[in-house]
PDB file of C-alpha atoms in Angstrom:
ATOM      1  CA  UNK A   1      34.492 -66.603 -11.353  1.00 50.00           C
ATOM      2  CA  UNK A   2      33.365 -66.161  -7.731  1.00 47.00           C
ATOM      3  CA  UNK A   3      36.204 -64.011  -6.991  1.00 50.00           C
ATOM      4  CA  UNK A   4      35.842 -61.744 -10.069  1.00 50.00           C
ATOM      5  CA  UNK A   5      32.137 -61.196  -9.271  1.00 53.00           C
ATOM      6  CA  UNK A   6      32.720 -60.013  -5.890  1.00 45.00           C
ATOM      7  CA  UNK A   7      35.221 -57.750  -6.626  1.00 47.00           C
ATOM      8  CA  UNK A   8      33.208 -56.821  -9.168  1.00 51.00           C
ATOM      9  CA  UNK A   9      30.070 -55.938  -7.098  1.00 48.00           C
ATOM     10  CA  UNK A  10      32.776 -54.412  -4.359  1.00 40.00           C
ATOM     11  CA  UNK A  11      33.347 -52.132  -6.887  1.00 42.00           C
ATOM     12  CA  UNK A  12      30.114 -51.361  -7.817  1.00 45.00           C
ATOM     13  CA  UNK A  13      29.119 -50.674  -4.493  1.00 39.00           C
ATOM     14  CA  UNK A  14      32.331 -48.293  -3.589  1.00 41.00           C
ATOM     15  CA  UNK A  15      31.354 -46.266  -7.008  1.00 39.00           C
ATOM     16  CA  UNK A  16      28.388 -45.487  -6.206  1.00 40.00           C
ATOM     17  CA  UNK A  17      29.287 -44.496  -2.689  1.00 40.00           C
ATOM     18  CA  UNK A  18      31.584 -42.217  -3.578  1.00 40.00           C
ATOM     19  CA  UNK A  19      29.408 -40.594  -6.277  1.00 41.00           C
ATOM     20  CA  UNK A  20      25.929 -40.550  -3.745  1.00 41.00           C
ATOM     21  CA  UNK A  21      28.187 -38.243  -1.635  1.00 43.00           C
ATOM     22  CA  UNK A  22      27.796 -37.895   2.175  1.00 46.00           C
ATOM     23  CA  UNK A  23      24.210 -38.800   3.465  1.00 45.00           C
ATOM     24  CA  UNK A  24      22.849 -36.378   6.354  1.00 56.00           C
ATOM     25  CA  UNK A  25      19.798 -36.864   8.007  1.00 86.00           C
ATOM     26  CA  UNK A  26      17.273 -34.576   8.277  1.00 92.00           C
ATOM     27  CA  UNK A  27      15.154 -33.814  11.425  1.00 94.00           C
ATOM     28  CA  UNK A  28      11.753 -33.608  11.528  1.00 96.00           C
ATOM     29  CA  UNK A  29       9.658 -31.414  14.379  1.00 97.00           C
ATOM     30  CA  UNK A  30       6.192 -30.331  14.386  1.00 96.00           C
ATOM     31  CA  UNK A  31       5.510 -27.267  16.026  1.00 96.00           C
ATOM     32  CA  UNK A  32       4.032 -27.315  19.541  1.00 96.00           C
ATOM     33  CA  UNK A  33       1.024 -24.923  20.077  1.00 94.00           C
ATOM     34  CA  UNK A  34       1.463 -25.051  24.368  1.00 93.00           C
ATOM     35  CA  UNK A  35       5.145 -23.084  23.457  1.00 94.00           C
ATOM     36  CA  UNK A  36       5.304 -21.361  20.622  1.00 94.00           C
ATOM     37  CA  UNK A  37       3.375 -18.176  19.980  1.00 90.00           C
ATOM     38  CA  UNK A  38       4.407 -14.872  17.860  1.00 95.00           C
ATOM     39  CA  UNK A  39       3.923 -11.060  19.744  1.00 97.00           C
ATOM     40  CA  UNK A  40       4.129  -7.509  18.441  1.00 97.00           C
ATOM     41  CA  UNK A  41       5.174  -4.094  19.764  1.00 97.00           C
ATOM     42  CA  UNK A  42       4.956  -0.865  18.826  1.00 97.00           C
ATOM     43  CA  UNK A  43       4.871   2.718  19.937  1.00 96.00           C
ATOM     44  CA  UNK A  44       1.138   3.820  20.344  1.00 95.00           C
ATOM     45  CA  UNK A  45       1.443   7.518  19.371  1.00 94.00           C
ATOM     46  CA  UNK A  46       4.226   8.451  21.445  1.00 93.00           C
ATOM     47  CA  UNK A  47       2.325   7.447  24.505  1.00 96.00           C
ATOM     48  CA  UNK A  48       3.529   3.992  25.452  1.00 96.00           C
ATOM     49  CA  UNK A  49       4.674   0.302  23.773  1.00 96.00           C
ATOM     50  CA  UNK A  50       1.395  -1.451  23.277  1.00 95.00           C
ATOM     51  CA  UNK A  51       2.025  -5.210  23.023  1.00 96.00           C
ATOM     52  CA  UNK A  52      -0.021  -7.860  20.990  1.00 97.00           C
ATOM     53  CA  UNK A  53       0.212 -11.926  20.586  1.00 97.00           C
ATOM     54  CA  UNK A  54      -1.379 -14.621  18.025  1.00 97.00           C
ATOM     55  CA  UNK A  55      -2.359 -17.651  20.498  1.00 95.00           C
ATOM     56  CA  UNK A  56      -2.969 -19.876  17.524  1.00 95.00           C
ATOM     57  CA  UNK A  57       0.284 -21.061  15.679  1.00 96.00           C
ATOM     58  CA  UNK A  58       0.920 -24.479  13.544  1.00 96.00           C
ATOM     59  CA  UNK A  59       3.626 -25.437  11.093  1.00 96.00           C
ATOM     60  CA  UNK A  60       7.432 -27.722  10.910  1.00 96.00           C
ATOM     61  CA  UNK A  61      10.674 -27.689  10.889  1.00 96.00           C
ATOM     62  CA  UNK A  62      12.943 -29.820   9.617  1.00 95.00           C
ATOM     63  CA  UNK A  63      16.939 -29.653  10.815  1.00 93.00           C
ATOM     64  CA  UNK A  64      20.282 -31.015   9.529  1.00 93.00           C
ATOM     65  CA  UNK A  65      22.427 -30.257  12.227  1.00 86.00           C
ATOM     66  CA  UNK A  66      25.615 -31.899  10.364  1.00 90.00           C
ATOM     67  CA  UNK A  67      24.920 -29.555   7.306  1.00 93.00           C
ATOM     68  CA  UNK A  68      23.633 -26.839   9.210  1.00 93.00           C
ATOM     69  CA  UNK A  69      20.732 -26.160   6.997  1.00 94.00           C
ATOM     70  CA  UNK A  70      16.997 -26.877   7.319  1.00 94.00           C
ATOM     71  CA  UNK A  71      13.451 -25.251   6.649  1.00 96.00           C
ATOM     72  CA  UNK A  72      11.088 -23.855   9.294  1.00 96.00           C
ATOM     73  CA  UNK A  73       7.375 -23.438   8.553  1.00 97.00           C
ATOM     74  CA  UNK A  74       4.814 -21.637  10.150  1.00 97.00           C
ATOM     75  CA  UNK A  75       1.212 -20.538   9.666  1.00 97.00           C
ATOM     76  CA  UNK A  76      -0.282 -17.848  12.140  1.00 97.00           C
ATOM     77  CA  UNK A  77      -3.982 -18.203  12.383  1.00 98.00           C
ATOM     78  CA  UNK A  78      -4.699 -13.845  12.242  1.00 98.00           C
ATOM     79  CA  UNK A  79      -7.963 -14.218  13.750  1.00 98.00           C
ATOM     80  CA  UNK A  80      -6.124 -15.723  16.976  1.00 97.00           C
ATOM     81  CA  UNK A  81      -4.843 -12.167  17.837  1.00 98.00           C
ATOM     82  CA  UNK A  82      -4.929 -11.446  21.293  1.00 97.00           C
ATOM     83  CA  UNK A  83      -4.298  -7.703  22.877  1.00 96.00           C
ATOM     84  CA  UNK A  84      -6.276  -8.361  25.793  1.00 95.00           C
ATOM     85  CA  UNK A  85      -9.310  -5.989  24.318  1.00 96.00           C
ATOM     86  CA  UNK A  86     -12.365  -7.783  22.579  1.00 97.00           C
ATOM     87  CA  UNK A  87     -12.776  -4.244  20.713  1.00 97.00           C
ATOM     88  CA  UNK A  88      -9.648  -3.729  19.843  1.00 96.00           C
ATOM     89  CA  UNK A  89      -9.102  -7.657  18.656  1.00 97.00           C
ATOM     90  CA  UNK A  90     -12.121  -7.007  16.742  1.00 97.00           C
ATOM     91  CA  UNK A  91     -10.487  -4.279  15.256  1.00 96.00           C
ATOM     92  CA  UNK A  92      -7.763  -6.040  13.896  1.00 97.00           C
ATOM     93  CA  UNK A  93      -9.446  -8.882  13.061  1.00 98.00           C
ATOM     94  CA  UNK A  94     -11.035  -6.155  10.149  1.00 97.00           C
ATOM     95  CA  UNK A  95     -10.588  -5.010   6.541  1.00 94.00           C
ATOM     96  CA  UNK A  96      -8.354  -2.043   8.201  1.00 93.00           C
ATOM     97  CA  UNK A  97      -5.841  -4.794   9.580  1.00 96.00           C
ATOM     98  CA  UNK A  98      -5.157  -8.040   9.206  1.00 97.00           C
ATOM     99  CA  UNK A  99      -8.628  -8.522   7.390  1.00 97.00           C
ATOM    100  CA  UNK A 100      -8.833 -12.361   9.068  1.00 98.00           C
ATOM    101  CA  UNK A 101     -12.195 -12.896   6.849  1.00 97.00           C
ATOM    102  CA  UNK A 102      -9.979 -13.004   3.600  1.00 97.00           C
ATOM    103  CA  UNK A 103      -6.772 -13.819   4.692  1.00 98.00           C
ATOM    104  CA  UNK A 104      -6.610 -16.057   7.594  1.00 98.00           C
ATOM    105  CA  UNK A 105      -3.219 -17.326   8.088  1.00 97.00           C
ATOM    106  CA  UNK A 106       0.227 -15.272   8.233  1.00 98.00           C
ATOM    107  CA  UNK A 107       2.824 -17.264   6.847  1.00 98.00           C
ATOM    108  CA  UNK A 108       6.547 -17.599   7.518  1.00 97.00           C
ATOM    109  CA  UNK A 109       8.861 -19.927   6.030  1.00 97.00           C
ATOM    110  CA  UNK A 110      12.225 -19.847   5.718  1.00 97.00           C
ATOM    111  CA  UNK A 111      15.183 -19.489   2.809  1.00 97.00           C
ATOM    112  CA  UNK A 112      18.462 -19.744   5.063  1.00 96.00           C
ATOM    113  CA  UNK A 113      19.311 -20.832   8.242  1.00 96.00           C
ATOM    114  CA  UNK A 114      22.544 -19.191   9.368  1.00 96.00           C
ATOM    115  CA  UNK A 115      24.482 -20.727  12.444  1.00 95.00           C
ATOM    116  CA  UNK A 116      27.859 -20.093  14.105  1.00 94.00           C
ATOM    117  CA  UNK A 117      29.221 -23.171  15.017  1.00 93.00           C
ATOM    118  CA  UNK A 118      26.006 -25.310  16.574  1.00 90.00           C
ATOM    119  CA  UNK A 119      24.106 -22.210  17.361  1.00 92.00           C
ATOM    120  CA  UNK A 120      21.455 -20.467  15.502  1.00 95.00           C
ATOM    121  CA  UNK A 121      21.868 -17.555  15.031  1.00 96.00           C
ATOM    122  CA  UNK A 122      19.937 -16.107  12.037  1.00 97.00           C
ATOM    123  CA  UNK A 123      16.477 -17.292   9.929  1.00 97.00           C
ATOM    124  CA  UNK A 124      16.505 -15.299   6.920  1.00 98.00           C
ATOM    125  CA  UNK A 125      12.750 -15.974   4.922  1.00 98.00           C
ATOM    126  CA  UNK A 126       9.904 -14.882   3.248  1.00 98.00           C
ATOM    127  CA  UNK A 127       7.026 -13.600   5.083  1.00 98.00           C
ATOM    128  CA  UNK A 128       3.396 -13.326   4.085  1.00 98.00           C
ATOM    129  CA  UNK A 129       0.732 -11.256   5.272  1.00 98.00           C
ATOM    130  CA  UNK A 130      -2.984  -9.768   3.591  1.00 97.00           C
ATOM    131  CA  UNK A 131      -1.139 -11.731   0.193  1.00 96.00           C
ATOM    132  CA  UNK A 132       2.149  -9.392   0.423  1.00 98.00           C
ATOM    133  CA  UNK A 133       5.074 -11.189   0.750  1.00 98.00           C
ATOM    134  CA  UNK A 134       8.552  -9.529   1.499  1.00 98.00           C
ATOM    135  CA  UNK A 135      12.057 -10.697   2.949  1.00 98.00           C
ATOM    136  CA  UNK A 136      12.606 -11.110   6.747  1.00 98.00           C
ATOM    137  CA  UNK A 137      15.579 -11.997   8.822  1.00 98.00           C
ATOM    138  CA  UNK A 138      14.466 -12.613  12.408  1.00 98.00           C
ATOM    139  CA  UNK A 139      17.725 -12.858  14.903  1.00 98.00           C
ATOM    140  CA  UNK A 140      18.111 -15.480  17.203  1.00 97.00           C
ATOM    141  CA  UNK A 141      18.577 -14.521  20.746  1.00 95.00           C
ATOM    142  CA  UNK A 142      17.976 -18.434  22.270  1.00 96.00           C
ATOM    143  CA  UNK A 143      18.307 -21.280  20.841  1.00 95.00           C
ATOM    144  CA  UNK A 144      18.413 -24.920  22.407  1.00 94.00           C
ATOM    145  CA  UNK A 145      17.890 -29.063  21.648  1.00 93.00           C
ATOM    146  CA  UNK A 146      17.533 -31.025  24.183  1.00 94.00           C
ATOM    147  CA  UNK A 147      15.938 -34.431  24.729  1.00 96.00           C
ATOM    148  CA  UNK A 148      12.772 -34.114  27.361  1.00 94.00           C
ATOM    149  CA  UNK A 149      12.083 -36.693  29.537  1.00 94.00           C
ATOM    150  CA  UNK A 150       8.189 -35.444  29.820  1.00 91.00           C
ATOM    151  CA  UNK A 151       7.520 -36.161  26.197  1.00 90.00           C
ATOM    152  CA  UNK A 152      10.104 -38.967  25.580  1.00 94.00           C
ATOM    153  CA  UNK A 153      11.388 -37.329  22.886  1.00 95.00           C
ATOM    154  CA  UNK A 154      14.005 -34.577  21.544  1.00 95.00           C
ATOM    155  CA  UNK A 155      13.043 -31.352  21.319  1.00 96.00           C
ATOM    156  CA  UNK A 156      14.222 -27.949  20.377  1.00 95.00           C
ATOM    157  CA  UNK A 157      13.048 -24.227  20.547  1.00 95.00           C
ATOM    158  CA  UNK A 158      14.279 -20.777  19.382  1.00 96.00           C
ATOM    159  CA  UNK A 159      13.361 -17.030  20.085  1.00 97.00           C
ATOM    160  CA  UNK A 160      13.479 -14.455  17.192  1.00 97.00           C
ATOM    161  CA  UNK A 161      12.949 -11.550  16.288  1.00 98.00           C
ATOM    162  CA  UNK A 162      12.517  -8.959  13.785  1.00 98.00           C
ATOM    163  CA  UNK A 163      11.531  -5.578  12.746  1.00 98.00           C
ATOM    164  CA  UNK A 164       9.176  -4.834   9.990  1.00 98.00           C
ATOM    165  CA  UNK A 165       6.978  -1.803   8.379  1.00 97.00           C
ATOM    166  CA  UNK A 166       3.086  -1.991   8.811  1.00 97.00           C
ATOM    167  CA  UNK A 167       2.790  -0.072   5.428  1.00 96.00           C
ATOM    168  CA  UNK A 168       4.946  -3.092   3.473  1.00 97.00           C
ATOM    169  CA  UNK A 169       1.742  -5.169   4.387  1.00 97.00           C
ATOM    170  CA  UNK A 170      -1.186  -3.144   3.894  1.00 95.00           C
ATOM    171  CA  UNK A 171      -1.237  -2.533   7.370  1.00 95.00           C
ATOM    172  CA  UNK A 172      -0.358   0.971   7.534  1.00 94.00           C
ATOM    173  CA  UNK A 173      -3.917   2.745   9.166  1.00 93.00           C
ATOM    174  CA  UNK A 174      -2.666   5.458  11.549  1.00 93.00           C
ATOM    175  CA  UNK A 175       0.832   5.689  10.321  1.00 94.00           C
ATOM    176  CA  UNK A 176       2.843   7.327  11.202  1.00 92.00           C
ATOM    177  CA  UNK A 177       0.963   8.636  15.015  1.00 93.00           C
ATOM    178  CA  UNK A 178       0.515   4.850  15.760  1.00 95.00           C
ATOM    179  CA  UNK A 179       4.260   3.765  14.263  1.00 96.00           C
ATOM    180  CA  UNK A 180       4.309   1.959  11.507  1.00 97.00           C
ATOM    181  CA  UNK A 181       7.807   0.035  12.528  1.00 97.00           C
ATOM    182  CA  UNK A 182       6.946  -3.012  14.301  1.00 97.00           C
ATOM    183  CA  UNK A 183       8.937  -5.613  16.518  1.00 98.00           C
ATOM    184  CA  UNK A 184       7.621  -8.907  15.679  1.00 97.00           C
ATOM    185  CA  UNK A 185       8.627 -11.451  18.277  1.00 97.00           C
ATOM    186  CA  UNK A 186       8.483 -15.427  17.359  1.00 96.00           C
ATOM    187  CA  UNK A 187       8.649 -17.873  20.064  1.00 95.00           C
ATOM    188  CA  UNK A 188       8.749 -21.384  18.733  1.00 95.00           C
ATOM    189  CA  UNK A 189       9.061 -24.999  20.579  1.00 96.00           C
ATOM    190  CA  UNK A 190       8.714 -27.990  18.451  1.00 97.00           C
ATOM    191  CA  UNK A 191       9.071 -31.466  19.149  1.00 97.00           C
ATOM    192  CA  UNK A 192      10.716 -34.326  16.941  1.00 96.00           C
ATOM    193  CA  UNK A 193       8.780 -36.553  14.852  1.00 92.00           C
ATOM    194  CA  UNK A 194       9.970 -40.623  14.394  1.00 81.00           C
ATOM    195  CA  UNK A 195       9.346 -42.687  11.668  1.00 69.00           C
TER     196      UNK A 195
END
């Protein structure tokens, strides 16, 4: 009786292994604000390549490096912009930009991430901003996990990039003198959360 139970329950147990599948785990990060910020360029009209940042960035990402696929998160806080002008911040800050009053975060999250080998190498996604969402690939120049010793934990960070059209997001004053093609730079570090 003993033995037919436990060959029973062996059973059992090797059934339901097989049908569960294989078991990844998934790695959790939360963005670090110190490293991870998102710039802009574009040409102001003809004169030069004016350059912009967002100091104020939050979100996740979680990582299964055995199935190579994840999700990464983020929220840009609009009224963080930064061009180095109070005016011109100001500016953007309005109705004729980003309109930070009634829409305060840009958002970014992802649909695909697409690797080659270990390395990332694309993050294709949906990205939000003034409530218009449209498709974005951003291409990964850097990307890099490593365990640091500073905050005792593993880390990883990523630079990407991608270029989109002012006018797909309501953002299209000036157009075409100030250009309405955009590089949109995303610099992210994030650090691994344990249970």
């Amino acid at each position: 009786m003993y033995t037919k139970n436990w060959k029973r329950g062996l059973l059992s147990a090797m059934l339901l292994t097989a049908l569960s599948g294989p078991s990844f785990a998934v790695d959790h990060y939360k963005i670090d604000p110190d490293h991870t910020f998102t710039s802009f360029e574009y040409s102001h009209w003809g004169l030069s390549v004016q350059r912009g940042r967002f100091d104020n960035i939050s979100g996740s990402i979680a990582i299964d490096p055995d199935a190579k696929t994840g999700t990464i998160d983020i929220n840009i806080d609009t009224a963080s912009v930064n061009t180095g002008s109070d005016a011109f911040n100001q500016t953007l800050r309005s109705s004729d930009f980003f309109d930070a009053e009634h829409h305060p975060d840009i958002h970014f999250i992802s649909s695909r991430l697409v690797f080659d080998g270990d390395v990332l190498k694309q993050v294709e996604g949906n990205l939000t901003v003034k409530g218009v969402t449209h498709p974005v690939t951003l291409e990964i120049d850097h990307y890099s996990c490593r365990f640091m010793f500073i905050y005792g934990k593993q880390a990883c960070g990523a630079n990407g990039a991608a270029e989109i059209l002012r006018s797909d997001y309501n953002l299209g004053r000036y157009a075409p003198f100030v250009s309405d093609a955009v590089t949109l730079h995303i610099v992210v570090e994030a650090i691994k959360d344990y249970p």
